[in-house]
Amino acid sequence: MNNANGKGVIAAGHPETARTAAIMLEEGGNAFDAVLAAVLTSAVVEPVLSSLGGGGFLLARPGDKIGGKPLMYDFFTQIPKKIKPKSELDFHPIEADFGTVTQEFHIGLASMATPGTVRGLFQVHRDLATMPLARIAEPAAALARKGFTVNRLQAYLFQVVGPIYMASAAARKIFADPENPERLIGEAETMHNPAYADILEVLTREGEDLFYRGEIAAAITRDCASGGGMLSIEDFESYRNELRKPLEIDYRGTRLYTNPAPSTGGILIAFALELLKELDVKAMGFGSQAHLETLARVMDLTNKARLESELHGKQDDGGPENILHPEFLATYKADILGRPSALRGTTHISVIDGDGNAASLTMSNGEGSGYMAPGTGIMINNMLGEEDINPLGFHQGPTDTRLCSMMAPSLAIGQDRMVALGSGGSNRLRTAILQVLLNLDDFAMPVLDAVCAPRIHCEGGLLSVEDGFDDAAIGKLQAAYPEIKRWQEKNLFFGGVHVACFNAGKGTFEGAGDPRRGGEALVV
């Protein structure tokens, strides 16, 4: 898919993140140069959602000129090789205040898993990029050094997880108000991170070994040894990026590529699409009782299938992917077809260029551990303090193992269209991606409409409904779902799906950044 009228399209979670990627395309770089620049910038302007101290996934589709086969780069975080006794750990809870509810997260040195982002980005650069890494990093370094204006979403996120970003003197130096160090930087105020600018320049000059074998790894592991963390120099030195074959599924003439096992988000999206294949979703009408009840039922069944798969599946039987086995699917298809029709900290970047290269990247830092790698301006993740991805309990799982994630960067290729998309939003990101895919394929919505259309999310018996649906249709769902929560506005609870699209027939680009998470899209 090439012969585009233009250089490309970017969709991301912050205007500066998108602008940085656009600079790379304007200078002749490809989608992978652009996505790398965007990642480095997102760590500056979206610090609660993105960090070089975290991990993520890139679904890369090289253009037809250089292969054209999608490939998943897995650079998510890794459980340390050794788990210390609880009595020796720096690991403590904080309360995140979402306004109407609070949630407990755990931070400290023992919440940190081995970071993978730096290793992953360097490999992507070697394999797929065309521009010098020093040039790719320049816009991010300039923003960090000169400063940028904190927008409303980032200010809100600071307030939600404030205790994390005030947890240490090193964190307060970057994230606290210089005039009033007892409070975090607020909306419309200027934030700087000169240490991050400096370390980017050194990293691009000296290479990834600085982070995994050099001074940065030495400083982090020294602090862990003396302060109650578990990361060792062996954890850093042995960390490897994993190259995986994407999970593939056909839906309505579109080939969907998404994140395979050991992650679960892509598998659960594929499972939901398999359930919907034999239904005429389009005929139901968007927002109708039939449409919403079907969506809710599919979400319910997907949650149930996930639990059953985790309880009964074995690694040698395919692990999480065993829920896609035809016999397993048949049980759930019968269940739905037999009925009458009636703030994890995550960010996403999508880029498609004029040569048909596509990049769909999702990354996370958890909420952050509160610990800043000395002299770097980089907060390390708190993935071992994330209850959702530690189902056996904190520090109870296997050692030296890649953590499971719900993140599902995806690529949908049809006869005349290619779409790169993904979302933040913890467990809600898979239902957000699912609904945008249905809006595009079943309801034939334009990209912006598909992203902005209201959403639902069903989990644990609670049906959450975003504002914008017909009251009568929602009212009729009450019998099947007596526990319904109505949201009065679009909210980041329902994910943040950033979409880049190339229309091959017209040779045109379009994109949409999800307004729920400060999204921005640019066509170059």
XYZ file of C-alpha atoms in Angstrom:
524
model
C 0.000 0.000 0.000
C 1.902 3.024 -1.213
C 1.521 5.879 -3.728
C 0.136 8.126 -0.993
C -0.605 11.800 -1.521
C 1.493 13.037 1.391
C 4.205 11.899 3.750
C 2.085 10.295 6.427
C -0.205 10.548 9.427
C 0.381 10.437 13.178
C -2.059 9.989 16.056
C -0.811 10.274 19.622
C -1.739 11.308 23.148
C -0.267 14.823 23.191
C 0.144 17.578 20.577
C 3.906 17.748 21.144
C 4.237 13.975 20.788
C 2.468 14.135 17.427
C 4.371 17.254 16.315
C 7.728 15.604 16.994
C 6.780 12.622 14.831
C 5.615 14.993 12.095
C 9.031 16.664 12.058
C 10.667 13.336 11.261
C 8.273 12.658 8.358
C 8.752 16.175 6.998
C 12.519 15.639 7.002
C 12.183 12.449 4.956
C 12.139 9.897 7.759
C 9.858 6.889 7.786
C 7.139 5.784 10.210
C 9.690 4.142 12.505
C 11.852 7.271 12.750
C 8.647 9.123 13.589
C 7.417 6.700 16.233
C 10.806 6.652 17.956
C 10.875 10.447 18.120
C 7.323 10.430 19.448
C 8.163 7.925 22.205
C 11.112 9.986 23.389
C 8.931 13.092 23.468
C 6.020 11.362 25.190
C 8.341 10.625 28.106
C 8.795 14.401 28.477
C 5.257 15.697 28.020
C 3.252 12.640 29.197
C 5.409 11.636 32.199
C 2.638 9.810 34.098
C 1.894 7.670 31.034
C 5.293 7.174 29.421
C 8.882 6.673 30.542
C 12.130 5.128 29.372
C 11.930 3.310 32.709
C 8.902 1.245 31.620
C 8.065 -1.120 28.795
C 5.812 -1.641 25.821
C 5.123 -3.175 22.437
C 5.547 -2.075 18.822
C 3.596 -3.713 16.011
C 5.705 -2.833 12.971
C 4.622 -3.334 9.382
C 7.490 -2.541 6.999
C 6.265 -1.178 3.678
C 5.993 -3.301 0.556
C 9.440 -2.159 -0.581
C 11.140 -3.862 2.387
C 9.022 -6.893 3.158
C 5.536 -5.916 4.229
C 5.136 -8.577 6.961
C 4.024 -7.338 10.391
C 6.260 -8.103 13.361
C 5.737 -7.528 17.092
C 8.570 -6.059 19.167
C 7.964 -7.011 22.798
C 10.021 -4.830 25.123
C 7.750 -5.098 28.137
C 9.091 -5.326 31.669
C 10.612 -8.459 33.224
C 10.278 -9.891 36.749
C 13.678 -9.874 38.538
C 15.708 -13.049 38.837
C 15.574 -13.107 42.634
C 12.764 -12.208 45.046
C 13.816 -10.967 48.476
C 11.930 -11.610 51.728
C 9.079 -9.174 52.294
C 10.746 -7.834 55.421
C 13.627 -6.489 53.319
C 11.539 -4.736 50.650
C 10.871 -1.066 50.037
C 7.246 -1.523 48.982
C 4.357 0.574 50.221
C 0.854 1.652 49.187
C -0.356 5.071 48.114
C -3.899 6.245 47.466
C -4.699 7.544 43.980
C -7.559 10.026 44.151
C -9.824 9.964 41.075
C -12.295 12.391 42.639
C -15.278 10.080 43.070
C -13.234 7.005 44.045
C -9.761 6.176 45.323
C -7.526 3.255 44.354
C -4.502 1.766 46.053
C -1.222 1.395 44.169
C 2.142 0.201 45.458
C 5.425 2.006 44.866
C 9.007 1.901 46.095
C 12.173 0.164 44.943
C 10.591 -3.293 45.223
C 7.799 -2.301 42.834
C 10.261 -2.015 39.940
C 10.519 -4.622 37.196
C 13.400 -4.646 34.707
C 12.717 -1.837 32.184
C 12.608 -2.779 28.519
C 11.900 0.445 26.643
C 15.482 1.527 25.978
C 16.502 -1.913 24.692
C 13.419 -2.085 22.461
C 13.841 1.373 20.966
C 17.472 0.772 20.075
C 16.621 -2.481 18.307
C 13.760 -0.870 16.376
C 16.194 1.842 15.293
C 18.750 -0.696 14.075
C 16.165 -2.796 12.251
C 13.788 -0.276 10.714
C 14.739 3.389 11.071
C 16.548 5.523 8.489
C 17.606 8.643 10.392
C 20.454 9.048 12.922
C 19.224 8.415 16.458
C 20.821 11.660 17.623
C 18.567 13.603 15.243
C 15.506 11.570 16.231
C 16.122 12.487 19.891
C 16.755 16.216 19.349
C 13.141 17.483 19.547
C 12.514 15.605 22.823
C 15.744 16.890 24.337
C 14.918 20.451 23.283
C 11.476 20.278 24.920
C 12.906 18.837 28.122
C 15.574 21.525 28.339
C 13.562 24.591 27.272
C 10.387 23.536 29.012
C 6.804 22.924 27.928
C 3.354 23.894 29.121
C 1.511 21.292 31.211
C -1.921 20.676 29.688
C -5.179 19.872 31.452
C -4.985 16.082 31.141
C -1.420 15.836 32.428
C -2.218 18.184 35.323
C -5.207 16.005 36.220
C -3.066 12.854 36.145
C -0.506 14.522 38.412
C -3.243 15.205 40.925
C -4.585 11.640 40.762
C -1.209 10.026 41.505
C 0.372 13.002 43.259
C 1.995 11.036 46.099
C 4.116 9.132 43.568
C 5.508 12.245 41.936
C 6.253 13.823 45.318
C 7.744 10.619 46.768
C 11.407 11.621 46.619
C 13.553 14.737 46.445
C 14.666 13.768 42.939
C 11.052 13.482 41.780
C 10.020 16.749 43.439
C 12.891 18.531 41.704
C 11.216 17.822 38.355
C 7.511 17.565 39.101
C 6.935 20.003 41.979
C 6.128 23.690 41.534
C 9.470 25.567 41.870
C 7.677 28.403 43.674
C 5.807 26.081 46.016
C 7.606 22.724 46.370
C 4.774 21.344 48.488
C 2.534 21.018 45.422
C 2.889 19.547 41.952
C 3.150 21.601 38.788
C -0.327 22.550 37.577
C -2.151 23.230 34.327
C -0.689 25.995 32.112
C 2.548 26.020 34.124
C 5.964 25.268 32.650
C 7.830 22.068 33.372
C 11.488 21.310 32.653
C 13.532 18.115 32.776
C 17.115 19.068 31.846
C 18.550 15.818 33.236
C 16.443 13.877 30.715
C 17.734 16.088 27.892
C 21.298 15.404 28.979
C 20.837 11.637 29.229
C 19.206 11.461 25.783
C 22.252 13.086 24.262
C 24.593 10.702 26.084
C 22.489 7.610 25.251
C 22.387 8.404 21.549
C 26.146 8.864 21.601
C 27.196 5.904 23.806
C 24.386 3.420 23.077
C 22.016 1.226 25.059
C 24.793 -0.431 27.074
C 24.937 2.748 29.158
C 21.480 1.828 30.430
C 21.899 -1.949 30.707
C 25.598 -2.455 31.476
C 26.957 0.978 32.341
C 26.495 3.783 34.839
C 22.678 3.866 34.809
C 22.272 0.155 35.542
C 25.009 0.348 38.183
C 23.327 3.269 39.983
C 19.853 1.670 39.970
C 21.051 -1.734 41.164
C 23.258 -0.157 43.835
C 20.241 1.687 45.234
C 18.156 -1.498 45.072
C 20.800 -3.491 46.959
C 21.003 -0.980 49.790
C 17.437 0.314 49.821
C 15.095 -2.657 49.494
C 14.764 -3.211 45.750
C 15.232 -6.469 43.843
C 16.783 -5.451 40.511
C 20.349 -6.708 40.034
C 22.964 -6.006 37.414
C 22.234 -9.492 36.035
C 18.622 -8.453 35.408
C 19.765 -5.519 33.299
C 22.528 -7.336 31.443
C 20.327 -10.298 30.493
C 17.267 -8.316 29.374
C 16.347 -9.023 25.748
C 13.738 -7.674 23.392
C 11.468 -10.445 22.072
C 10.409 -10.579 18.420
C 7.025 -12.273 18.043
C 4.680 -13.205 15.230
C 1.511 -11.142 15.645
C -1.803 -12.828 16.315
C -3.937 -12.726 13.125
C -7.700 -12.836 12.622
C -10.017 -12.095 9.683
C -13.099 -9.967 10.331
C -15.445 -8.641 7.618
C -12.727 -8.811 4.965
C -10.147 -7.095 7.153
C -7.017 -8.808 8.405
C -6.326 -7.802 12.017
C -2.820 -8.143 13.436
C -2.456 -7.686 17.185
C -0.417 -8.579 20.271
C 0.024 -12.363 20.794
C 0.656 -14.374 23.975
C 1.988 -14.007 26.585
C 0.013 -10.767 26.579
C -3.754 -11.088 26.733
C -5.333 -7.912 25.331
C -5.000 -8.844 21.651
C -6.212 -12.382 22.276
C -9.327 -11.114 24.058
C -10.076 -8.678 21.212
C -9.727 -11.549 18.737
C -12.025 -13.719 20.860
C -14.689 -10.991 20.908
C -14.475 -10.549 17.131
C -14.852 -14.320 16.641
C -18.077 -14.204 18.664
C -19.391 -11.331 16.532
C -18.495 -12.768 13.108
C -21.797 -14.541 12.583
C -23.954 -11.608 13.695
C -25.210 -8.788 11.476
C -23.935 -5.994 13.683
C -24.563 -3.350 11.027
C -28.276 -4.219 10.840
C -28.654 -3.652 14.570
C -27.920 0.059 14.175
C -25.318 1.882 16.236
C -26.526 2.653 19.752
C -29.645 0.498 19.524
C -30.699 -1.778 22.346
C -29.667 -4.783 20.224
C -26.233 -3.314 19.525
C -25.516 -2.363 23.143
C -26.852 -5.595 24.623
C -24.795 -7.628 22.152
C -21.669 -5.636 22.982
C -22.234 -6.027 26.717
C -22.880 -9.754 26.332
C -19.701 -10.229 24.304
C -17.722 -8.324 26.938
C -19.220 -10.524 29.659
C -18.374 -13.700 27.775
C -14.860 -12.507 27.014
C -14.235 -11.845 30.699
C -15.604 -15.283 31.564
C -13.472 -16.931 28.878
C -10.395 -15.132 30.148
C -10.939 -16.471 33.661
C -11.663 -20.010 32.470
C -8.629 -19.962 30.205
C -6.405 -18.807 33.071
C -7.828 -21.459 35.391
C -7.703 -24.408 33.002
C -5.180 -23.502 30.316
C -1.686 -24.949 30.334
C 1.358 -23.410 28.741
C 1.899 -26.449 26.515
C -1.708 -26.198 25.343
C -1.141 -22.723 23.958
C -1.441 -20.674 27.143
C -3.767 -17.682 26.810
C -4.386 -18.392 23.118
C -6.313 -21.568 23.954
C -9.471 -19.435 24.179
C -9.310 -19.186 20.359
C -9.570 -22.966 19.955
C -12.686 -23.795 17.870
C -14.208 -26.023 20.556
C -13.724 -23.377 23.215
C -15.175 -20.715 20.913
C -18.182 -22.870 20.045
C -19.390 -22.842 23.637
C -19.464 -19.064 23.716
C -20.832 -18.629 20.200
C -23.779 -20.821 21.206
C -24.305 -18.692 24.294
C -24.565 -15.422 22.373
C -25.988 -16.626 19.048
C -28.732 -18.571 20.808
C -30.153 -15.415 22.372
C -32.665 -13.133 20.646
C -31.260 -9.953 19.153
C -32.814 -7.230 21.040
C -5.710 5.344 34.784
C -3.359 2.640 34.099
C -0.583 4.891 32.985
C -0.494 3.920 29.317
C -0.098 5.867 26.103
C -0.313 4.910 22.429
C 1.195 6.211 19.175
C 0.117 5.288 15.623
C 2.053 6.271 12.476
C 1.683 5.376 8.789
C 3.953 6.872 6.128
C 3.730 7.319 2.379
C 5.696 4.128 1.646
C 3.232 1.943 3.520
C 5.323 1.570 6.674
C 3.091 1.373 9.747
C 3.940 1.616 13.444
C 1.506 0.930 16.280
C 3.170 1.360 19.670
C 1.738 1.131 23.183
C 3.825 1.685 26.291
C 3.410 2.059 30.020
C 5.253 2.950 33.199
C 2.499 1.653 35.456
C 1.949 4.724 37.585
C 5.657 5.107 38.318
C 7.565 3.833 41.355
C 8.487 7.237 42.763
C 12.165 6.400 42.191
C 14.205 8.451 39.719
C 17.247 6.779 38.163
C 20.051 9.027 39.465
C 20.980 11.878 37.170
C 18.656 10.844 34.325
C 15.270 12.498 34.851
C 13.763 9.014 34.284
C 11.235 7.527 36.712
C 11.333 3.728 36.831
C 8.127 1.682 36.586
C 6.088 0.133 39.403
C 4.897 -2.932 37.451
C 5.491 -5.212 40.443
C 3.069 -2.994 42.364
C 0.309 -3.391 39.753
C -2.368 -5.673 41.200
C -3.919 -6.294 37.749
C -0.769 -7.910 36.332
C 0.229 -9.740 39.502
C -2.831 -12.001 39.958
C -1.042 -14.428 42.285
C -0.219 -11.629 44.704
C 2.724 -9.263 45.017
C 6.129 -10.930 44.643
C 4.475 -14.370 44.411
C 4.850 -15.200 40.730
C 7.702 -16.873 38.845
C 11.045 -15.104 38.662
C 12.885 -13.907 35.540
C 9.677 -13.921 33.484
C 8.170 -11.406 31.083
C 5.151 -9.789 32.707
C 1.791 -10.233 31.028
C 0.070 -7.118 29.699
C -3.323 -6.065 28.388
C -1.721 -3.710 25.835
C -2.770 -4.477 22.269
C -1.184 -2.319 19.555
C -2.943 -3.428 16.386
C -3.001 -3.112 12.611
C -6.079 -3.710 10.443
C -5.470 -4.189 6.712
C -8.362 -4.373 4.276
C -8.588 -4.359 0.496
C -8.215 -0.600 0.211
C -7.402 0.599 3.720
C -4.712 0.192 6.385
C -5.386 1.274 9.970
C -2.907 1.445 12.856
C -4.544 1.748 16.272
C -4.191 1.029 19.951
C -5.210 2.446 23.296
C -4.336 3.158 26.876
C -6.797 2.284 29.601
C -5.795 -0.880 31.472
C -8.557 -3.486 31.193
C -10.777 -1.062 29.263
C -8.344 -0.658 26.381
C -9.419 -3.933 24.752
C -13.116 -2.980 24.760
C -12.218 0.495 23.469
C -10.218 -0.956 20.558
C -12.981 -3.482 19.857
C -15.639 -0.780 19.591
C -13.540 1.417 17.302
C -12.917 -1.587 15.019
C -16.663 -2.292 14.874
C -17.378 1.379 14.183
C -14.957 1.287 11.249
C -15.840 -2.114 9.779
C -19.515 -2.695 10.637
C -20.861 0.856 10.756
C -18.481 2.328 8.128
C -17.847 5.447 10.213
C -15.161 7.954 9.247
C -12.084 7.596 11.451
C -12.820 10.604 13.664
C -16.428 9.547 14.213
C -15.341 5.988 14.995
C -13.020 7.267 17.723
C -15.351 9.888 19.197
C -18.518 7.738 19.252
C -19.687 6.896 22.804
C -18.575 3.604 24.367
C -19.610 1.095 26.979
C -17.616 -1.257 29.182
C -19.015 -4.296 30.988
C -17.074 -6.022 33.758
C -17.909 -7.694 37.039
C -21.631 -7.224 36.548
C -21.301 -3.443 36.161
C -22.226 -1.876 32.817
C -20.499 1.500 32.424
C -22.107 3.702 29.769
C -20.600 6.849 28.314
C -22.795 9.848 27.574
C -24.193 10.014 24.035
C -26.461 6.967 23.789
C -30.244 7.131 23.589
C -31.847 7.052 27.051
C -34.579 4.672 25.894
C -32.026 2.131 24.624
C -30.123 2.292 27.905
C -33.333 1.964 29.882
C -34.208 -1.270 28.086
C -30.863 -2.758 29.168
C -31.826 -2.473 32.824
C -33.440 -5.907 32.949
C -30.295 -7.676 31.728
C -27.878 -5.330 33.499
C -29.479 -3.901 36.649
C -26.195 -2.312 37.734
C -25.565 0.500 35.225
C -23.282 3.481 35.761
C -23.978 6.473 33.512
C -21.093 8.821 32.759
C -22.084 12.404 31.967
C -19.157 13.125 29.670
C -16.432 11.432 27.646
C -13.882 10.095 30.080
C -10.414 8.513 29.974
C -11.967 5.542 31.824
C -13.133 4.375 28.369
C -9.602 4.285 26.924
C -7.827 6.493 24.449
C -7.759 5.018 20.946
C -5.376 6.881 18.637
C -5.878 5.917 14.975
C -3.782 6.462 11.841
C -5.363 5.461 8.520
C -4.213 5.219 4.903
C -6.974 5.000 2.276
C -5.262 3.198 -0.604
C -7.977 3.820 -3.179
C -7.740 7.580 -2.772
C -4.088 7.693 -1.733
C -5.061 9.802 1.280
C -4.342 9.800 5.004
C -6.621 10.510 7.924
C -6.212 10.186 11.648
C -7.864 10.766 14.995
C -6.438 11.324 18.445
C -8.888 10.304 21.139
C -10.113 13.400 23.025
C -10.604 11.253 26.134
C -6.827 11.139 26.538
C -5.658 14.424 25.058
C -5.219 12.941 21.603
C -3.884 14.748 18.557
C -3.662 13.659 14.915
C -1.560 15.291 12.200
C -1.436 14.623 8.461
C 1.894 15.615 6.905
